[in-house]
């Protein structure tokens, strides 16, 4: 039996632990059907196939998703290649579980031809999510276990599976605010796609945790003392270590200067309400001097995916910088589980009310989708909160480009390639010539017309571009043109511009 594989007993015990009065019989029955259906079937790892659905269901139960989702996790591969079909599942387990299994099965079967694989996958994910977002949770858990057993796959499949996880699944998990899932998917994929960098980040992390472990423990004790003295009851204080892929991305932004990464280990303080968050921030700043411009109020200004917390970096006694993240219990739950938090089983019976319109919007989208067949139109309809500030447009080859709302053909051109931006002279949107400052819409197919003799971008474009990327590229090019001109005028000058 491989490491971290789960048995039906393990699954039942986490269900008993995470749910109040769970329908254990439902889980048992789903297991028996799955076990029978996969009898004799092996995975490439050489293990019995049933270990896969068990792992998927275990993850879903760990996330505390309602038991129908857990049961569907057990049954998710049954209808694909066994005697058992969706109707059998419907008869035994009812409509809800049957339709979840059916959606997961359909997601695997749909094959688009002649379109970029990335677009295909995006389409499938969007559509499945719009019909029932719980299908995506099962897909995430499925992909997670596939990544955990990727070592048994041929190398080209490893690469493809890992790349899809990194480029499609993880960004969607992120958009849905599911940071734990995003982190798990990214770190597993990272290991396969960039093994050297992965080892490097792991080494950094091990060294830093060794170096800083003791001082973080002291900081936590001190923070607990401060809160006690202030008579502020906290729910929880804990240290959290940055994820490896997220560290890698940050290192790239800071030219690999680890000393600039302040949140390698952060201290999280969870309290009951928002007023207490600000009170805690005040007490933290009374005891430790905050690093200028490092205070982020994501409570007043949440991130686009709904993330809320107060972040502050402070100078500690030993000269180190430490980051505190302060949030309410509800914010904590949403930060870890995002949209899936709404489907979590609640011990207290209390469901977070905020952001519940996500669910309502999804229902609306589901209805609208039912009446439309064209995917591009559907994309237009997909204005759920998580995607509200972004648009998705297509290259003529079918690649998806993700841009902020109001983005123009110039933003699009630079998003594809700097040279396409630099040489852009006109743009066609859905086969119509448009002005370069016109706002693009989700689903638009954008074709950039370039002129290779063009010297560079028009500085006037700075007046309407929406992305920082396009802005900086236009400015860079201007500097470059000026630099070349100066060098021509002053051939021996060492002026660096
Ligand atoms: Mn599967």
Tab-separated table of C-alpha atoms and ligand atoms in Angstrom:
chain	number	residue	atom	x	y	z
A	1	UNK	CA	0.000	0.000	0.000
A	2	UNK	CA	1.499	3.339	-1.025
A	3	UNK	CA	2.206	6.149	1.356
A	4	UNK	CA	-0.712	8.425	2.254
A	5	UNK	CA	-3.233	6.108	0.598
A	6	UNK	CA	-6.606	5.935	2.273
A	7	UNK	CA	-8.817	3.037	3.199
A	8	UNK	CA	-12.596	3.126	3.563
A	9	UNK	CA	-12.016	3.120	7.358
A	10	UNK	CA	-9.894	6.289	7.032
A	11	UNK	CA	-12.624	7.919	4.974
A	12	UNK	CA	-15.343	6.964	7.447
A	13	UNK	CA	-13.313	8.249	10.359
A	14	UNK	CA	-12.713	11.677	8.803
A	15	UNK	CA	-16.415	11.842	7.955
A	16	UNK	CA	-17.271	11.021	11.589
A	17	UNK	CA	-14.818	13.685	12.710
A	18	UNK	CA	-15.805	16.517	10.345
A	19	UNK	CA	-19.591	16.089	10.153
A	20	UNK	CA	-22.324	16.021	12.720
A	21	UNK	CA	-24.605	12.963	12.464
A	22	UNK	CA	-23.277	12.069	9.009
A	23	UNK	CA	-25.088	9.587	6.788
A	24	UNK	CA	-22.276	7.035	7.068
A	25	UNK	CA	-24.358	4.481	5.250
A	26	UNK	CA	-24.401	6.676	2.130
A	27	UNK	CA	-20.600	6.715	2.081
A	28	UNK	CA	-20.412	2.976	2.701
A	29	UNK	CA	-22.864	2.246	-0.125
A	30	UNK	CA	-21.030	4.541	-2.537
A	31	UNK	CA	-17.777	2.806	-1.624
A	32	UNK	CA	-19.213	-0.639	-2.224
A	33	UNK	CA	-20.531	0.276	-5.643
A	34	UNK	CA	-17.229	1.934	-6.619
A	35	UNK	CA	-15.234	-0.984	-5.276
A	36	UNK	CA	-17.295	-3.459	-7.266
A	37	UNK	CA	-17.167	-1.374	-10.428
A	38	UNK	CA	-13.380	-0.987	-10.293
A	39	UNK	CA	-12.777	-4.612	-9.260
A	40	UNK	CA	-9.585	-5.960	-10.858
A	41	UNK	CA	-8.712	-2.567	-12.310
A	42	UNK	CA	-5.225	-1.202	-11.575
A	43	UNK	CA	-3.691	2.239	-11.760
A	44	UNK	CA	-0.340	2.806	-13.452
A	45	UNK	CA	1.188	2.845	-9.985
A	46	UNK	CA	0.281	-0.844	-9.776
A	47	UNK	CA	-2.212	-0.226	-6.977
A	48	UNK	CA	-5.889	-1.146	-6.955
A	49	UNK	CA	-7.919	1.471	-8.768
A	50	UNK	CA	-10.252	2.017	-5.804
A	51	UNK	CA	-7.434	3.850	-3.988
A	52	UNK	CA	-7.924	6.744	-6.424
A	53	UNK	CA	-11.626	7.442	-5.756
A	54	UNK	CA	-10.929	6.893	-2.055
A	55	UNK	CA	-8.240	9.567	-2.133
A	56	UNK	CA	-10.537	11.963	-4.027
A	57	UNK	CA	-13.402	11.400	-1.572
A	58	UNK	CA	-11.035	11.746	1.383
A	59	UNK	CA	-9.857	15.135	0.153
A	60	UNK	CA	-13.456	16.321	-0.322
A	61	UNK	CA	-14.340	15.136	3.196
A	62	UNK	CA	-11.236	16.854	4.533
A	63	UNK	CA	-12.486	20.065	2.947
A	64	UNK	CA	-15.764	19.408	4.728
A	65	UNK	CA	-17.844	19.553	1.539
A	66	UNK	CA	-21.316	18.124	1.908
A	67	UNK	CA	-21.664	14.366	1.805
A	68	UNK	CA	-23.253	14.218	-1.659
A	69	UNK	CA	-20.028	15.673	-3.033
A	70	UNK	CA	-17.965	13.136	-1.073
A	71	UNK	CA	-20.139	10.276	-2.383
A	72	UNK	CA	-19.853	11.626	-5.933
A	73	UNK	CA	-16.081	11.705	-5.407
A	74	UNK	CA	-16.148	7.970	-4.669
A	75	UNK	CA	-18.222	7.349	-7.788
A	76	UNK	CA	-16.575	9.861	-10.126
A	77	UNK	CA	-14.820	7.337	-12.388
A	78	UNK	CA	-17.426	4.569	-12.174
A	79	UNK	CA	-19.507	5.507	-15.194
A	80	UNK	CA	-16.503	5.805	-17.454
A	81	UNK	CA	-15.325	2.276	-17.895
A	82	UNK	CA	-17.411	-0.139	-15.918
A	83	UNK	CA	-20.755	-1.865	-16.216
A	84	UNK	CA	-22.325	0.665	-13.886
A	85	UNK	CA	-23.939	3.656	-15.601
A	86	UNK	CA	-25.457	6.963	-14.528
A	87	UNK	CA	-28.935	5.431	-14.340
A	88	UNK	CA	-27.723	2.852	-11.806
A	89	UNK	CA	-26.273	5.664	-9.746
A	90	UNK	CA	-29.497	7.641	-10.019
A	91	UNK	CA	-31.536	4.645	-8.853
A	92	UNK	CA	-29.295	4.014	-5.870
A	93	UNK	CA	-28.204	7.498	-4.862
A	94	UNK	CA	-30.714	9.964	-6.287
A	95	UNK	CA	-30.600	12.812	-8.797
A	96	UNK	CA	-28.110	15.078	-7.102
A	97	UNK	CA	-25.257	12.572	-6.829
A	98	UNK	CA	-26.053	11.151	-10.274
A	99	UNK	CA	-25.887	14.564	-11.896
A	100	UNK	CA	-22.565	15.363	-10.191
A	101	UNK	CA	-21.069	12.105	-11.457
A	102	UNK	CA	-22.547	12.720	-14.889
A	103	UNK	CA	-20.993	16.188	-15.117
A	104	UNK	CA	-17.556	14.934	-14.054
A	105	UNK	CA	-17.830	12.114	-16.602
A	106	UNK	CA	-18.880	14.494	-19.375
A	107	UNK	CA	-15.988	16.781	-18.554
A	108	UNK	CA	-13.627	13.920	-19.368
A	109	UNK	CA	-15.379	12.869	-22.551
A	110	UNK	CA	-15.740	16.176	-24.342
A	111	UNK	CA	-13.168	16.419	-27.083
A	112	UNK	CA	-12.831	19.625	-29.032
A	113	UNK	CA	-10.949	19.341	-32.273
A	114	UNK	CA	-8.662	21.828	-33.897
A	115	UNK	CA	-8.596	24.196	-30.986
A	116	UNK	CA	-5.739	24.889	-28.662
A	117	UNK	CA	-5.734	22.509	-25.725
A	118	UNK	CA	-5.627	25.397	-23.298
A	119	UNK	CA	-8.799	26.904	-24.696
A	120	UNK	CA	-10.488	23.522	-24.714
A	121	UNK	CA	-9.735	23.054	-21.082
A	122	UNK	CA	-10.770	26.538	-20.157
A	123	UNK	CA	-14.056	26.044	-21.940
A	124	UNK	CA	-14.704	22.758	-20.250
A	125	UNK	CA	-13.892	24.152	-16.833
A	126	UNK	CA	-16.014	27.259	-17.333
A	127	UNK	CA	-18.968	25.320	-18.579
A	128	UNK	CA	-18.804	22.693	-15.865
A	129	UNK	CA	-18.409	25.352	-13.231
A	130	UNK	CA	-21.298	27.328	-14.523
A	131	UNK	CA	-23.599	24.316	-14.438
A	132	UNK	CA	-22.638	23.253	-10.924
A	133	UNK	CA	-19.548	24.625	-9.223
A	134	UNK	CA	-19.307	21.480	-7.056
A	135	UNK	CA	-18.154	19.599	-10.169
A	136	UNK	CA	-15.014	21.711	-10.110
A	137	UNK	CA	-14.287	20.730	-6.516
A	138	UNK	CA	-14.373	17.071	-7.556
A	139	UNK	CA	-12.152	17.838	-10.561
A	140	UNK	CA	-9.672	19.641	-8.307
A	141	UNK	CA	-9.509	16.689	-5.900
A	142	UNK	CA	-9.184	14.318	-8.877
A	143	UNK	CA	-6.321	16.320	-10.379
A	144	UNK	CA	-4.639	16.637	-7.004
A	145	UNK	CA	-4.474	12.870	-6.570
A	146	UNK	CA	-3.342	12.392	-10.155
A	147	UNK	CA	-0.470	14.767	-9.411
A	148	UNK	CA	0.351	12.867	-6.229
A	149	UNK	CA	0.717	9.669	-8.251
A	150	UNK	CA	2.312	11.288	-11.284
A	151	UNK	CA	5.608	9.462	-10.770
A	152	UNK	CA	4.050	6.384	-12.357
A	153	UNK	CA	3.185	8.204	-15.589
A	154	UNK	CA	5.335	8.375	-18.716
A	155	UNK	CA	7.357	11.588	-18.783
A	156	UNK	CA	5.359	13.329	-21.536
A	157	UNK	CA	2.148	12.756	-19.602
A	158	UNK	CA	3.738	14.018	-16.415
A	159	UNK	CA	4.627	17.247	-18.133
A	160	UNK	CA	1.166	17.710	-19.633
A	161	UNK	CA	-0.711	16.943	-16.424
A	162	UNK	CA	1.551	19.196	-14.369
A	163	UNK	CA	1.301	22.017	-16.903
A	164	UNK	CA	-2.480	21.857	-16.962
A	165	UNK	CA	-2.515	21.970	-13.168
A	166	UNK	CA	-0.299	25.039	-13.143
A	167	UNK	CA	-1.871	26.888	-16.067
A	168	UNK	CA	-5.547	25.994	-15.775
A	169	UNK	CA	-6.581	24.411	-12.486
A	170	UNK	CA	-4.497	26.530	-10.106
A	171	UNK	CA	-5.535	29.896	-11.631
A	172	UNK	CA	-9.185	28.867	-11.465
A	173	UNK	CA	-8.758	27.753	-7.841
A	174	UNK	CA	-7.181	31.139	-7.206
A	175	UNK	CA	-10.046	33.001	-8.860
A	176	UNK	CA	-12.450	31.071	-6.697
A	177	UNK	CA	-10.442	32.090	-3.628
A	178	UNK	CA	-9.473	28.478	-2.824
A	179	UNK	CA	-5.935	29.233	-1.726
A	180	UNK	CA	-5.256	25.914	-0.059
A	181	UNK	CA	-6.222	24.006	-3.191
A	182	UNK	CA	-4.279	26.424	-5.376
A	183	UNK	CA	-1.168	25.975	-3.215
A	184	UNK	CA	-1.422	22.178	-3.273
A	185	UNK	CA	-1.880	22.035	-7.044
A	186	UNK	CA	0.927	24.493	-7.717
A	187	UNK	CA	3.514	22.898	-5.461
A	188	UNK	CA	2.902	19.417	-6.860
A	189	UNK	CA	3.092	20.656	-10.452
A	190	UNK	CA	6.104	22.854	-9.692
A	191	UNK	CA	8.080	19.809	-8.604
A	192	UNK	CA	7.612	18.149	-12.006
A	193	UNK	CA	7.913	21.170	-14.253
A	194	UNK	CA	10.854	22.896	-12.572
A	195	UNK	CA	12.601	20.258	-10.444
A	196	UNK	CA	15.801	22.278	-9.926
A	197	UNK	CA	13.973	25.407	-8.870
A	198	UNK	CA	11.716	23.327	-6.654
A	199	UNK	CA	14.705	21.857	-4.804
A	200	UNK	CA	16.240	25.283	-4.511
A	201	UNK	CA	13.097	26.762	-2.946
A	202	UNK	CA	12.806	23.798	-0.618
A	203	UNK	CA	16.383	24.318	0.542
A	204	UNK	CA	15.761	28.012	1.158
A	205	UNK	CA	12.642	27.196	3.096
A	206	UNK	CA	14.308	24.511	5.214
A	207	UNK	CA	17.210	26.813	6.066
A	208	UNK	CA	14.939	29.720	6.902
A	209	UNK	CA	12.572	27.665	9.001
A	210	UNK	CA	15.589	26.334	10.921
A	211	UNK	CA	16.990	29.848	11.361
A	212	UNK	CA	13.751	31.568	12.224
A	213	UNK	CA	11.712	28.875	13.905
A	214	UNK	CA	12.707	29.873	17.433
A	215	UNK	CA	12.190	33.598	16.879
A	216	UNK	CA	8.779	33.010	15.283
A	217	UNK	CA	7.742	30.981	18.327
A	218	UNK	CA	8.865	33.890	20.523
A	219	UNK	CA	6.944	36.373	18.368
A	220	UNK	CA	3.798	34.282	18.701
A	221	UNK	CA	4.226	34.110	22.490
A	222	UNK	CA	4.811	37.845	22.643
A	223	UNK	CA	1.745	38.543	20.467
A	224	UNK	CA	-0.348	36.298	22.718
A	225	UNK	CA	0.904	38.280	25.722
A	226	UNK	CA	0.058	41.583	24.044
A	227	UNK	CA	-3.472	40.422	23.261
A	228	UNK	CA	-3.946	39.105	26.789
A	229	UNK	CA	-2.805	42.414	28.284
A	230	UNK	CA	-5.177	44.269	25.959
A	231	UNK	CA	-7.959	41.905	27.001
A	232	UNK	CA	-8.525	40.952	23.352
A	233	UNK	CA	-9.622	37.381	22.996
A	234	UNK	CA	-8.132	35.783	19.925
A	235	UNK	CA	-9.458	32.655	18.388
A	236	UNK	CA	-6.143	31.438	17.162
A	237	UNK	CA	-2.535	32.466	16.491
A	238	UNK	CA	-0.352	30.370	14.257
A	239	UNK	CA	2.681	30.592	12.017
A	240	UNK	CA	2.256	29.897	8.333
A	241	UNK	CA	5.020	29.069	5.902
A	242	UNK	CA	4.864	30.389	2.371
A	243	UNK	CA	4.136	27.859	-0.373
A	244	UNK	CA	7.147	26.917	-2.496
A	245	UNK	CA	5.764	27.936	-5.881
A	246	UNK	CA	4.484	31.181	-4.476
A	247	UNK	CA	7.942	31.810	-2.983
A	248	UNK	CA	9.498	31.051	-6.368
A	249	UNK	CA	7.254	33.587	-8.102
A	250	UNK	CA	8.056	36.224	-5.504
A	251	UNK	CA	11.791	35.515	-5.778
A	252	UNK	CA	11.566	36.125	-9.503
A	253	UNK	CA	9.916	39.482	-8.875
A	254	UNK	CA	12.685	40.438	-6.436
A	255	UNK	CA	15.654	39.316	-8.567
A	256	UNK	CA	16.149	36.290	-6.290
A	257	UNK	CA	16.846	38.499	-3.296
A	258	UNK	CA	15.445	36.436	-0.419
A	259	UNK	CA	15.961	39.290	2.050
A	260	UNK	CA	13.145	41.165	0.319
A	261	UNK	CA	10.642	38.386	0.902
A	262	UNK	CA	9.112	39.389	4.233
A	263	UNK	CA	6.291	36.902	4.338
A	264	UNK	CA	8.324	33.695	4.127
A	265	UNK	CA	6.947	32.875	7.547
A	266	UNK	CA	3.945	34.933	8.571
A	267	UNK	CA	2.029	35.005	11.814
A	268	UNK	CA	-1.705	34.738	11.549
A	269	UNK	CA	-4.008	36.111	14.185
A	270	UNK	CA	-7.638	35.061	13.919
A	271	UNK	CA	-10.190	37.047	15.931
A	272	UNK	CA	-13.966	37.235	16.193
A	273	UNK	CA	-14.889	40.474	14.430
A	274	UNK	CA	-13.623	43.258	12.189
A	275	UNK	CA	-13.292	45.847	14.983
A	276	UNK	CA	-10.944	43.440	16.766
A	277	UNK	CA	-8.824	43.101	13.614
A	278	UNK	CA	-8.080	46.823	13.634
A	279	UNK	CA	-7.582	46.817	17.410
A	280	UNK	CA	-5.030	43.991	17.093
A	281	UNK	CA	-3.250	45.884	14.319
A	282	UNK	CA	-3.001	48.907	16.636
A	283	UNK	CA	-1.499	46.874	19.470
A	284	UNK	CA	0.971	45.171	17.129
A	285	UNK	CA	2.147	48.580	15.898
A	286	UNK	CA	2.513	49.828	19.471
A	287	UNK	CA	4.968	47.036	20.213
A	288	UNK	CA	6.827	46.729	16.947
A	289	UNK	CA	7.607	49.471	14.442
A	290	UNK	CA	5.835	48.835	11.138
A	291	UNK	CA	7.864	48.782	7.927
A	292	UNK	CA	6.748	51.818	5.880
A	293	UNK	CA	4.294	51.138	3.051
A	294	UNK	CA	3.855	47.502	4.053
A	295	UNK	CA	0.465	47.857	5.728
A	296	UNK	CA	-2.252	46.405	3.519
A	297	UNK	CA	-5.902	46.760	4.369
A	298	UNK	CA	-7.565	44.003	2.394
A	299	UNK	CA	-10.571	44.289	4.693
A	300	UNK	CA	-11.551	47.723	3.407
A	301	UNK	CA	-10.241	46.823	-0.056
A	302	UNK	CA	-10.578	43.076	-0.664
A	303	UNK	CA	-8.540	41.380	-3.398
A	304	UNK	CA	-10.495	40.639	-6.597
A	305	UNK	CA	-11.084	37.050	-5.492
A	306	UNK	CA	-12.690	38.265	-2.257
A	307	UNK	CA	-9.647	37.735	0.005
A	308	UNK	CA	-9.813	39.829	3.187
A	309	UNK	CA	-7.224	40.353	5.953
A	310	UNK	CA	-4.986	43.041	7.380
A	311	UNK	CA	-1.295	42.550	6.548
A	312	UNK	CA	1.530	44.393	8.220
A	313	UNK	CA	5.291	43.860	8.309
A	314	UNK	CA	7.096	44.950	11.471
A	315	UNK	CA	10.700	45.246	12.631
A	316	UNK	CA	11.403	42.734	15.403
A	317	UNK	CA	13.841	43.023	18.300
A	318	UNK	CA	16.526	41.031	16.469
A	319	UNK	CA	16.331	43.276	13.399
A	320	UNK	CA	14.317	40.754	11.405
A	321	UNK	CA	11.115	41.701	9.626
A	322	UNK	CA	7.991	39.675	10.371
A	323	UNK	CA	4.614	39.765	8.682
A	324	UNK	CA	1.365	39.607	10.648
A	325	UNK	CA	-1.910	38.677	8.965
A	326	UNK	CA	-4.991	39.574	10.958
A	327	UNK	CA	-8.460	38.341	10.080
A	328	UNK	CA	-11.787	37.173	11.446
A	329	UNK	CA	-12.708	33.511	11.612
A	330	UNK	CA	-15.039	33.950	8.668
A	331	UNK	CA	-12.338	35.662	6.579
A	332	UNK	CA	-9.957	32.856	7.499
A	333	UNK	CA	-12.395	30.229	6.320
A	334	UNK	CA	-12.992	32.083	3.061
A	335	UNK	CA	-9.264	32.656	2.558
A	336	UNK	CA	-8.492	28.952	2.798
A	337	UNK	CA	-11.513	27.507	1.063
A	338	UNK	CA	-12.900	30.371	-1.037
A	339	UNK	CA	-16.106	29.624	-2.863
A	340	UNK	CA	-16.061	26.032	-1.615
A	341	UNK	CA	-16.568	27.371	1.923
A	342	UNK	CA	-20.225	27.845	0.984
A	343	UNK	CA	-20.620	24.119	0.558
A	344	UNK	CA	-18.833	23.270	3.760
A	345	UNK	CA	-20.626	21.435	6.418
A	346	UNK	CA	-21.164	23.787	9.341
A	347	UNK	CA	-20.906	22.412	12.853
A	348	UNK	CA	-22.404	25.582	14.245
A	349	UNK	CA	-25.121	25.662	11.623
A	350	UNK	CA	-23.955	29.163	10.689
A	351	UNK	CA	-23.138	29.814	7.060
A	352	UNK	CA	-21.150	32.921	6.170
A	353	UNK	CA	-23.671	35.233	4.580
A	354	UNK	CA	-21.210	37.406	2.744
A	355	UNK	CA	-20.432	36.541	-0.864
A	356	UNK	CA	-23.369	34.205	-0.937
A	357	UNK	CA	-24.510	35.992	-4.068
A	358	UNK	CA	-21.824	33.917	-5.798
A	359	UNK	CA	-24.192	31.003	-5.519
A	360	UNK	CA	-27.155	33.009	-6.688
A	361	UNK	CA	-25.203	34.321	-9.649
A	362	UNK	CA	-24.165	30.812	-10.558
A	363	UNK	CA	-27.779	29.722	-10.602
A	364	UNK	CA	-28.640	32.621	-12.908
A	365	UNK	CA	-25.746	31.758	-15.187
A	366	UNK	CA	-26.801	28.144	-15.205
A	367	UNK	CA	-30.259	29.122	-16.426
A	368	UNK	CA	-28.935	31.447	-19.082
A	369	UNK	CA	-26.481	28.847	-20.297
A	370	UNK	CA	-29.260	26.367	-20.743
A	371	UNK	CA	-30.815	28.635	-23.362
A	372	UNK	CA	-27.634	29.306	-25.319
A	373	UNK	CA	-25.383	27.041	-27.235
A	374	UNK	CA	-22.531	29.180	-28.420
A	375	UNK	CA	-19.615	29.206	-26.028
A	376	UNK	CA	-18.498	32.724	-26.818
A	377	UNK	CA	-21.924	34.013	-25.903
A	378	UNK	CA	-21.750	31.963	-22.755
A	379	UNK	CA	-18.446	33.539	-21.826
A	380	UNK	CA	-20.179	36.870	-22.084
A	381	UNK	CA	-22.726	35.640	-19.597
A	382	UNK	CA	-20.120	34.347	-17.197
A	383	UNK	CA	-19.924	37.466	-15.160
A	384	UNK	CA	-19.678	35.861	-11.773
A	385	UNK	CA	-17.931	37.878	-9.125
A	386	UNK	CA	-14.712	35.961	-9.243
A	387	UNK	CA	-14.237	36.997	-12.850
A	388	UNK	CA	-15.869	40.385	-12.701
A	389	UNK	CA	-12.778	42.521	-13.087
A	390	UNK	CA	-11.294	40.370	-15.862
A	391	UNK	CA	-12.166	39.686	-19.459
A	392	UNK	CA	-11.154	36.736	-21.607
A	393	UNK	CA	-10.426	37.404	-25.254
A	394	UNK	CA	-9.115	35.154	-27.976
A	395	UNK	CA	-6.312	35.270	-30.508
A	396	UNK	CA	-7.321	34.167	-34.026
A	397	UNK	CA	-5.571	30.872	-33.163
A	398	UNK	CA	-7.903	30.370	-30.195
A	399	UNK	CA	-5.541	31.167	-27.316
A	400	UNK	CA	-7.192	32.817	-24.347
A	401	UNK	CA	-5.760	36.121	-23.160
A	402	UNK	CA	-6.854	37.262	-19.721
A	403	UNK	CA	-7.050	41.076	-19.386
A	404	UNK	CA	-8.544	43.610	-16.974
A	405	UNK	CA	-11.914	45.083	-17.820
A	406	UNK	CA	-11.701	48.006	-20.243
A	407	UNK	CA	-8.491	46.681	-21.830
A	408	UNK	CA	-7.843	47.797	-25.421
A	409	UNK	CA	-6.325	46.123	-28.498
A	410	UNK	CA	-3.000	47.701	-27.484
A	411	UNK	CA	-3.097	45.931	-24.096
A	412	UNK	CA	-3.920	42.743	-25.970
A	413	UNK	CA	-1.027	43.247	-28.428
A	414	UNK	CA	1.525	43.727	-25.641
A	415	UNK	CA	0.071	40.792	-23.712
A	416	UNK	CA	0.878	38.562	-26.683
A	417	UNK	CA	4.355	39.848	-27.405
A	418	UNK	CA	6.279	43.093	-26.973
A	419	UNK	CA	7.147	43.207	-30.669
A	420	UNK	CA	3.476	42.828	-31.656
A	421	UNK	CA	2.731	45.780	-29.404
A	422	UNK	CA	5.604	47.817	-30.770
A	423	UNK	CA	4.641	47.199	-34.402
A	424	UNK	CA	0.867	47.419	-33.974
A	425	UNK	CA	-0.874	49.657	-36.512
A	426	UNK	CA	-4.497	48.495	-36.461
A	427	UNK	CA	-6.776	45.913	-34.938
A	428	UNK	CA	-9.685	43.772	-36.043
A	429	UNK	CA	-12.173	42.636	-33.452
A	430	UNK	CA	-14.496	39.874	-34.637
A	431	UNK	CA	-13.386	40.732	-38.198
A	432	UNK	CA	-14.243	44.441	-37.887
A	433	UNK	CA	-11.587	47.142	-37.885
A	434	UNK	CA	-11.795	49.038	-34.606
A	435	UNK	CA	-10.070	52.005	-32.991
A	436	UNK	CA	-7.021	51.091	-30.973
A	437	UNK	CA	-8.542	52.650	-27.859
A	438	UNK	CA	-11.816	50.711	-27.984
A	439	UNK	CA	-12.631	48.510	-24.993
A	440	UNK	CA	-12.566	44.752	-25.593
A	441	UNK	CA	-15.272	42.385	-24.337
A	442	UNK	CA	-15.048	38.803	-23.131
A	443	UNK	CA	-15.252	36.425	-26.062
A	444	UNK	CA	-13.882	38.907	-28.616
A	445	UNK	CA	-11.507	37.468	-31.183
A	446	UNK	CA	-8.774	40.026	-31.640
A	447	UNK	CA	-6.442	40.170	-34.606
A	448	UNK	CA	-3.566	42.655	-34.432
A	449	UNK	CA	-2.264	44.083	-37.691
A	450	UNK	CA	1.415	44.931	-37.537
A	451	UNK	CA	3.773	46.884	-39.740
A	452	UNK	CA	7.340	45.704	-39.530
A	453	UNK	CA	8.665	49.106	-40.580
A	454	UNK	CA	6.994	50.811	-37.686
A	455	UNK	CA	9.586	52.422	-35.404
A	456	UNK	CA	7.831	51.873	-32.102
A	457	UNK	CA	4.721	52.437	-30.036
A	458	UNK	CA	2.807	55.703	-30.145
A	459	UNK	CA	3.268	57.635	-26.869
A	460	UNK	CA	-0.401	58.674	-27.120
A	461	UNK	CA	-1.304	55.065	-26.332
A	462	UNK	CA	-0.293	55.778	-22.731
A	463	UNK	CA	-3.490	57.816	-22.435
A	464	UNK	CA	-5.754	54.788	-22.774
A	465	UNK	CA	-3.916	51.522	-22.067
A	466	UNK	CA	-5.246	49.663	-19.027
A	467	UNK	CA	-2.457	47.228	-18.161
A	468	UNK	CA	0.726	48.091	-16.331
A	469	UNK	CA	2.470	45.694	-18.675
A	470	UNK	CA	1.599	47.662	-21.835
A	471	UNK	CA	2.330	50.951	-20.089
A	472	UNK	CA	5.822	49.944	-19.030
A	473	UNK	CA	6.617	48.422	-22.438
A	474	UNK	CA	5.591	51.635	-24.205
A	475	UNK	CA	7.696	53.703	-21.806
A	476	UNK	CA	10.675	51.328	-22.137
A	477	UNK	CA	10.591	51.586	-25.877
A	478	UNK	CA	10.503	55.367	-25.733
A	479	UNK	CA	13.588	55.378	-23.519
A	480	UNK	CA	15.237	52.938	-25.870
A	481	UNK	CA	14.468	55.047	-28.941
A	482	UNK	CA	15.773	58.138	-27.178
A	483	UNK	CA	18.882	56.216	-26.126
A	484	UNK	CA	19.588	55.073	-29.671
A	485	UNK	CA	19.089	58.588	-30.958
A	486	UNK	CA	21.517	59.992	-28.382
A	487	UNK	CA	24.076	57.325	-29.199
A	488	UNK	CA	23.847	58.286	-32.856
A	489	UNK	CA	24.304	61.951	-32.051
A	490	UNK	CA	27.069	61.343	-29.546
A	491	UNK	CA	28.769	58.196	-30.836
A	492	UNK	CA	31.437	58.123	-28.153
A	493	UNK	CA	29.223	58.985	-25.255
A	494	UNK	CA	28.900	56.415	-22.519
A	495	UNK	CA	25.513	57.796	-21.554
A	496	UNK	CA	23.312	55.005	-20.336
A	497	UNK	CA	19.640	55.638	-20.656
B	1	LIG	MN1	-10.356	10.258	-11.502
